[in-house]
XYZ file of C-alpha atoms in Angstrom:
274
model
C 4.470 -65.602 11.806
C 2.913 -63.938 14.663
C 5.847 -61.297 14.393
C 5.018 -60.777 10.817
C 1.499 -60.311 11.537
C 2.458 -57.749 14.273
C 4.767 -55.933 12.156
C 2.368 -55.827 9.334
C -0.377 -54.246 11.823
C 2.315 -51.716 13.184
C 3.126 -50.498 9.462
C -0.723 -50.090 8.874
C -0.937 -47.790 11.972
C 1.964 -45.775 11.033
C 0.674 -45.370 7.378
C -2.768 -44.415 8.893
C -1.281 -41.749 11.246
C 0.812 -40.324 8.392
C -2.092 -39.912 6.360
C -4.119 -38.238 9.057
C -1.160 -35.704 9.428
C -0.962 -35.101 5.789
C -4.540 -34.195 5.465
C -4.728 -32.175 8.557
C -3.565 -28.450 8.965
C 0.323 -27.857 8.182
C 0.966 -27.788 12.101
C 3.632 -30.296 13.267
C 6.016 -30.849 15.862
C 8.430 -28.234 14.541
C 5.517 -25.752 14.341
C 4.558 -26.403 18.177
C 8.119 -25.991 18.928
C 8.386 -22.590 17.107
C 5.301 -21.496 18.668
C 7.200 -21.178 21.790
C 10.119 -19.323 20.350
C 9.994 -18.875 16.269
C 13.462 -18.185 15.539
C 16.358 -20.390 15.276
C 19.920 -19.893 16.735
C 21.056 -18.628 13.351
C 18.208 -16.322 12.707
C 18.826 -14.908 16.302
C 22.514 -14.578 15.550
C 21.630 -12.304 12.438
C 19.123 -10.279 14.324
C 21.826 -9.635 17.009
C 24.477 -8.836 14.281
C 22.075 -6.188 12.955
C 21.359 -4.800 16.633
C 25.163 -4.531 17.305
C 25.781 -2.591 14.116
C 23.201 0.084 15.241
C 24.783 0.040 18.771
C 28.265 0.672 17.402
C 26.742 3.426 15.242
C 25.124 5.205 18.249
C 28.287 4.959 20.094
C 30.434 6.529 17.323
C 28.035 9.466 17.615
C 28.163 9.604 21.481
C 31.935 9.613 21.387
C 32.132 12.690 19.060
C 29.715 14.691 21.315
C 31.061 16.727 24.038
C 31.156 15.790 27.672
C 27.647 16.296 29.265
C 24.830 15.055 31.042
C 22.763 12.785 28.455
C 20.388 11.269 30.810
C 17.589 12.952 28.759
C 18.235 11.114 25.795
C 15.536 8.278 25.818
C 12.895 7.198 23.508
C 10.009 9.492 23.738
C 6.529 7.597 24.636
C 4.416 10.548 25.135
C 4.249 14.083 24.264
C 5.862 15.313 27.525
C 8.897 13.332 26.915
C 9.062 14.507 23.696
C 9.071 18.137 24.671
C 11.799 17.604 27.214
C 14.012 15.943 24.275
C 13.190 18.693 21.858
C 14.242 21.320 24.545
C 17.428 19.404 25.228
C 18.493 18.801 21.578
C 17.901 22.369 20.368
C 20.865 23.207 22.392
C 23.047 20.692 20.257
C 21.435 20.905 16.810
C 23.283 24.258 15.789
C 26.741 23.294 16.762
C 26.635 19.366 16.297
C 24.256 19.170 13.377
C 25.963 16.208 11.748
C 25.971 14.142 15.152
C 22.398 15.094 16.034
C 21.368 14.017 12.465
C 23.171 10.783 12.435
C 21.538 9.999 15.885
C 18.405 10.625 14.837
C 18.603 8.667 11.441
C 20.187 5.636 13.366
C 17.521 5.519 16.112
C 14.796 5.900 13.495
C 16.019 3.163 11.288
C 16.512 1.000 14.273
C 13.011 1.529 15.231
C 11.586 0.734 11.887
C 13.763 -2.206 11.432
C 12.620 -3.968 14.613
C 9.083 -2.652 14.668
C 9.475 -0.713 17.895
C 6.429 1.521 18.423
C 6.980 5.374 18.616
C 8.379 6.633 15.282
C 5.449 8.889 15.185
C 7.090 10.857 18.066
C 10.442 10.926 16.036
C 8.640 12.427 13.065
C 7.129 15.115 15.339
C 10.847 15.803 16.839
C 12.108 16.258 13.197
C 9.490 19.057 12.608
C 10.387 20.516 15.907
C 14.208 20.598 15.221
C 14.586 21.199 11.577
C 11.227 22.717 10.201
C 8.945 21.325 7.655
C 10.818 20.949 4.447
C 14.204 19.629 5.874
C 11.875 17.641 8.429
C 9.975 15.809 6.085
C 12.865 15.152 3.948
C 14.667 13.498 6.916
C 11.493 11.444 7.889
C 11.014 10.212 4.485
C 14.752 9.184 4.222
C 14.879 7.501 7.669
C 11.620 5.687 7.158
C 12.405 4.511 3.819
C 15.808 3.382 5.085
C 14.271 1.630 8.059
C 11.529 -0.059 5.844
C 14.139 -1.325 3.579
C 16.289 -2.656 6.387
C 13.070 -4.402 7.802
C 12.266 -5.809 4.440
C 15.679 -7.337 3.917
C 15.866 -8.595 7.529
C 12.441 -10.207 7.299
C 13.725 -12.089 3.877
C 16.014 -13.696 6.074
C 14.231 -14.446 9.294
C 10.680 -13.237 8.836
C 8.626 -16.136 7.842
C 8.340 -17.765 11.107
C 7.647 -14.740 13.277
C 4.888 -13.435 10.901
C 3.251 -17.054 11.050
C 3.624 -16.579 14.740
C 2.300 -12.983 15.432
C 0.052 -12.278 12.458
C -1.128 -15.507 10.705
C -4.466 -14.049 9.674
C -3.077 -10.979 8.441
C -0.545 -12.732 6.371
C -2.953 -14.932 4.574
C -5.194 -11.663 3.744
C -2.012 -9.732 2.632
C -0.879 -12.768 0.247
C -4.270 -13.024 -1.252
C -4.583 -9.315 -1.900
C -1.052 -9.068 -3.489
C -1.761 -12.007 -5.694
C -5.054 -10.465 -6.899
C -3.438 -7.207 -7.814
C -0.316 -8.322 -9.177
C -0.922 -6.369 -12.313
C -1.237 -2.948 -10.386
C 0.883 -3.906 -7.463
C 2.701 -0.471 -7.184
C -0.785 1.343 -6.981
C -2.008 -1.093 -4.305
C 1.102 -0.620 -2.302
C 0.777 3.174 -2.378
C -2.594 2.858 -1.236
C -1.676 0.891 1.537
C 1.075 3.228 2.535
C -0.831 6.394 2.169
C -4.040 4.887 4.080
C -4.143 3.209 7.511
C -5.623 -0.098 5.852
C -2.734 -2.098 7.203
C -0.071 -1.113 9.650
C 3.159 0.048 8.239
C 5.157 -2.304 10.168
C 3.223 -5.262 8.913
C 3.846 -4.011 5.592
C 7.382 -3.899 6.014
C 7.972 -7.282 7.425
C 5.360 -9.084 5.105
C 6.178 -7.734 1.720
C 9.129 -10.098 1.119
C 7.171 -13.049 2.628
C 4.405 -12.518 0.004
C 6.738 -11.714 -2.941
C 6.385 -8.035 -3.420
C 9.323 -6.729 -5.462
C 11.735 -4.656 -3.670
C 11.650 -1.884 -6.375
C 7.869 -1.681 -5.965
C 8.145 -1.791 -2.222
C 10.696 0.981 -2.432
C 8.950 3.382 -4.527
C 5.672 2.789 -2.739
C 7.382 3.471 0.483
C 9.252 6.420 -0.527
C 6.191 8.091 -2.268
C 3.518 7.137 -0.102
C 5.008 8.116 3.144
C 5.271 11.719 2.097
C 1.615 12.835 2.843
C 1.680 11.350 6.324
C 5.256 12.597 6.984
C 4.123 16.227 6.101
C 1.156 16.312 8.498
C 3.085 14.848 11.153
C 6.427 17.124 10.757
C 4.080 20.225 10.341
C 2.432 19.348 13.772
C 5.706 19.107 15.182
C 6.637 22.764 14.577
C 3.771 23.515 17.138
C 4.628 20.879 19.607
C 3.806 22.840 22.423
C 0.068 23.408 21.274
C -0.506 19.557 20.933
C -2.459 17.935 23.622
C -2.420 14.472 22.452
C -1.360 12.389 19.516
C -4.938 12.081 18.141
C -5.105 16.022 17.364
C -2.360 15.154 14.580
C -5.348 13.526 12.306
C -8.465 15.494 12.440
C -11.139 14.685 9.838
C -9.661 16.942 7.238
C -6.242 15.351 7.369
C -7.742 11.763 7.255
C -9.880 12.588 4.410
C -7.167 14.035 2.486
C -4.879 10.888 3.005
C -7.838 8.663 1.860
C -8.538 10.886 -1.164
C -4.844 10.493 -2.200
C -5.086 6.712 -1.635
C -8.028 6.344 -3.793
C -6.294 8.387 -6.531
C -3.365 6.068 -6.268
C -5.347 3.086 -7.043
C -7.584 4.830 -9.701
C -5.315 3.739 -12.786
C -5.642 0.098 -11.479
C -9.339 0.194 -11.213
C -9.928 1.934 -14.679
C -7.550 -0.835 -16.517
C -9.785 -3.457 -14.922
C -13.060 -1.829 -16.284
C -11.692 -1.730 -20.006
C -13.061 -4.800 -22.109
């Protein structure tokens, strides 16, 4: 008899604790574990496989280049690094154009895929090496390909990372996408043209909040052109730049915002109609 009473008391306690957990926030033991390291073994395996493919591509480019000292090859972190890289690569661009283009695209796409900061320096380098029109085409292609790679990789493993890194931004972005579902292309164009949300966040969060890829692709491809033009054009006069902040003066920022406002105007007008 006493055993039955104790069993009933234990069952009541378990039921009470489960009710408390269900009513509380959705954080559980697995979430607390993922807070330490948000990716599982298989998710890490997928990411490692993508990294390996980029390494193999770069190795292929390296093996087709002439024997030389390539110690200058590193990701530029400031304008001084960028000028050194530009001066060295100019010697190879004319004779090994394919290899330079392939190496440039692989590095740019890799940086976009894994949200590595510094693509602005790569855009400046495109202008310095290839001029405005070829540079803009190269940057838009590489940036769109890198953003697409990040989109699909995030579709596989991005949800725990986003919840770990940017939980508040993710909730905000999801609400905005749901509210603007009818004019989503215009909204995504606005985000791409203006600095409302970081491009890296948009790349990794879009598949999580159910932005269709065709809309993501079009908004990325078209929306990156204005900023790419500004940056690539500045790369032609790289030696005159004193800081990255010189890229975006009041005129450039105002122009980008104007383009962004124009991109969302059709959506606003459709909402105002009865």
